[in-house]
Tab-separated table of C-alpha atoms in Angstrom:
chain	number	residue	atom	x	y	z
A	1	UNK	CA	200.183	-139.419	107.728
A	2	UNK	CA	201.877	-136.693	105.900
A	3	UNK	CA	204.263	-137.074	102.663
A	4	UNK	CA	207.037	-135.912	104.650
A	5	UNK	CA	206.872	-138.787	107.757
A	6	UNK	CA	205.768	-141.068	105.379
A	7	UNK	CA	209.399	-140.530	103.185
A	8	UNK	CA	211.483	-140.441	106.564
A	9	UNK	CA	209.883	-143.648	107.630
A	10	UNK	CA	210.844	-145.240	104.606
A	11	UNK	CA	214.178	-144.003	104.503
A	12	UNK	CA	214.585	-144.643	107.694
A	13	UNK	CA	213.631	-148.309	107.113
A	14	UNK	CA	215.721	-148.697	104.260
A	15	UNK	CA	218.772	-147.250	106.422
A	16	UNK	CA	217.919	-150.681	109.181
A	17	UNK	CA	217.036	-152.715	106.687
A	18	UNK	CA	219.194	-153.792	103.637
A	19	UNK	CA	216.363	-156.459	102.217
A	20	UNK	CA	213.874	-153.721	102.128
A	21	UNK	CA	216.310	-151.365	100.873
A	22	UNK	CA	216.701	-153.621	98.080
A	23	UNK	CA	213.223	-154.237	97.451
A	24	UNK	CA	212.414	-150.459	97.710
A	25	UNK	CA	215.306	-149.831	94.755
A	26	UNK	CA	213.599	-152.848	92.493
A	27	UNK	CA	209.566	-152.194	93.619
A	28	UNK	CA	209.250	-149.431	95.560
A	29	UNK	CA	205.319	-149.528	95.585
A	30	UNK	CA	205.134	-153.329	96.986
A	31	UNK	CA	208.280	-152.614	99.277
A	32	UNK	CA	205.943	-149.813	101.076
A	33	UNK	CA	203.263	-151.697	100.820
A	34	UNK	CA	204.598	-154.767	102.102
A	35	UNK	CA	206.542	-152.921	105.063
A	36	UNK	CA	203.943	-150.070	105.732
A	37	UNK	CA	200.651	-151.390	104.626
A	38	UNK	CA	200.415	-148.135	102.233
A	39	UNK	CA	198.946	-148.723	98.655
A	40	UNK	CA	199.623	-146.239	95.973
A	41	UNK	CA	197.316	-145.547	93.522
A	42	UNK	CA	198.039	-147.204	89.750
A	43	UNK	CA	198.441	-143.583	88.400
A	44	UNK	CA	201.147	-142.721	90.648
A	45	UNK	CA	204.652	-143.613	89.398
A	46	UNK	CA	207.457	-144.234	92.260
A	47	UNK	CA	211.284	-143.697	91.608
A	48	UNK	CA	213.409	-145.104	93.542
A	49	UNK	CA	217.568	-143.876	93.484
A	50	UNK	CA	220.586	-144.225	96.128
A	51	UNK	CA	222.570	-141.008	96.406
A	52	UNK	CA	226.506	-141.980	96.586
A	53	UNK	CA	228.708	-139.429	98.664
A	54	UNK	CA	229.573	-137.724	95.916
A	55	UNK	CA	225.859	-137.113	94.239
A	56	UNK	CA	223.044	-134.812	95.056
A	57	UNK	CA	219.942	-135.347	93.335
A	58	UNK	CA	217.628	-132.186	92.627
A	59	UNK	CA	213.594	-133.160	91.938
A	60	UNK	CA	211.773	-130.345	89.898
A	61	UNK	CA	208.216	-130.363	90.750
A	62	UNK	CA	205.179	-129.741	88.262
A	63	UNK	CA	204.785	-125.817	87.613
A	64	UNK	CA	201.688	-124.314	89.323
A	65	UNK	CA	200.877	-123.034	86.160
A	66	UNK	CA	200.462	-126.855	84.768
A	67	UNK	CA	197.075	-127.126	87.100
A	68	UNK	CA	198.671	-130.194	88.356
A	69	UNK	CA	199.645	-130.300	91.999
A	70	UNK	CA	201.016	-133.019	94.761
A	71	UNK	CA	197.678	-132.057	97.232
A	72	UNK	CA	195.530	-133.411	94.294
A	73	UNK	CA	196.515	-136.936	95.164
A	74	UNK	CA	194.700	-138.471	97.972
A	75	UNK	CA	196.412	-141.872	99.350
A	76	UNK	CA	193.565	-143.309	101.418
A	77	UNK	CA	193.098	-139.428	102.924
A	78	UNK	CA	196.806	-138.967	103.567
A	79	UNK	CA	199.097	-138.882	100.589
């Protein structure tokens, strides 16, 4: 499963489901893992916000030039 259907399952979930959206904003590792039956690894941290209507959150990634990049991480051969 790629990173991208993985996030739009889990959004979508969260959109159906207001006790998993809940759990996913307090625990977002055991909330996938509970739902999905996806463990991520200890050295991967997980933040979890809720954008209002009036917010727009922008993620900067790792430089290149830092060596350190998302296709390093293996999640049981699909993260």
């Amino acid at each position: 499963m790629s990173e991208a259907i993985l996030k739009n399952q889990v959004i979508q979930k969260a959109w159906e489901d207001p006790g998993f959206k809940q759990k996913l904003l307090v625990n977002p590792k055991e909330a996938i893992r509970e739902a999905l039956g996806i463990d991520l690894p200890d050295h991967i941290t997980l933040k979890t916000v809720e954008e209002g209507s009036n917010e727009f959150y922008l993620v900067i990634p790792p430089s290149p030039s830092s060596g350190v990049m998302k296709t390093d991480v293996t999640l049981l051969g699909s993260w």
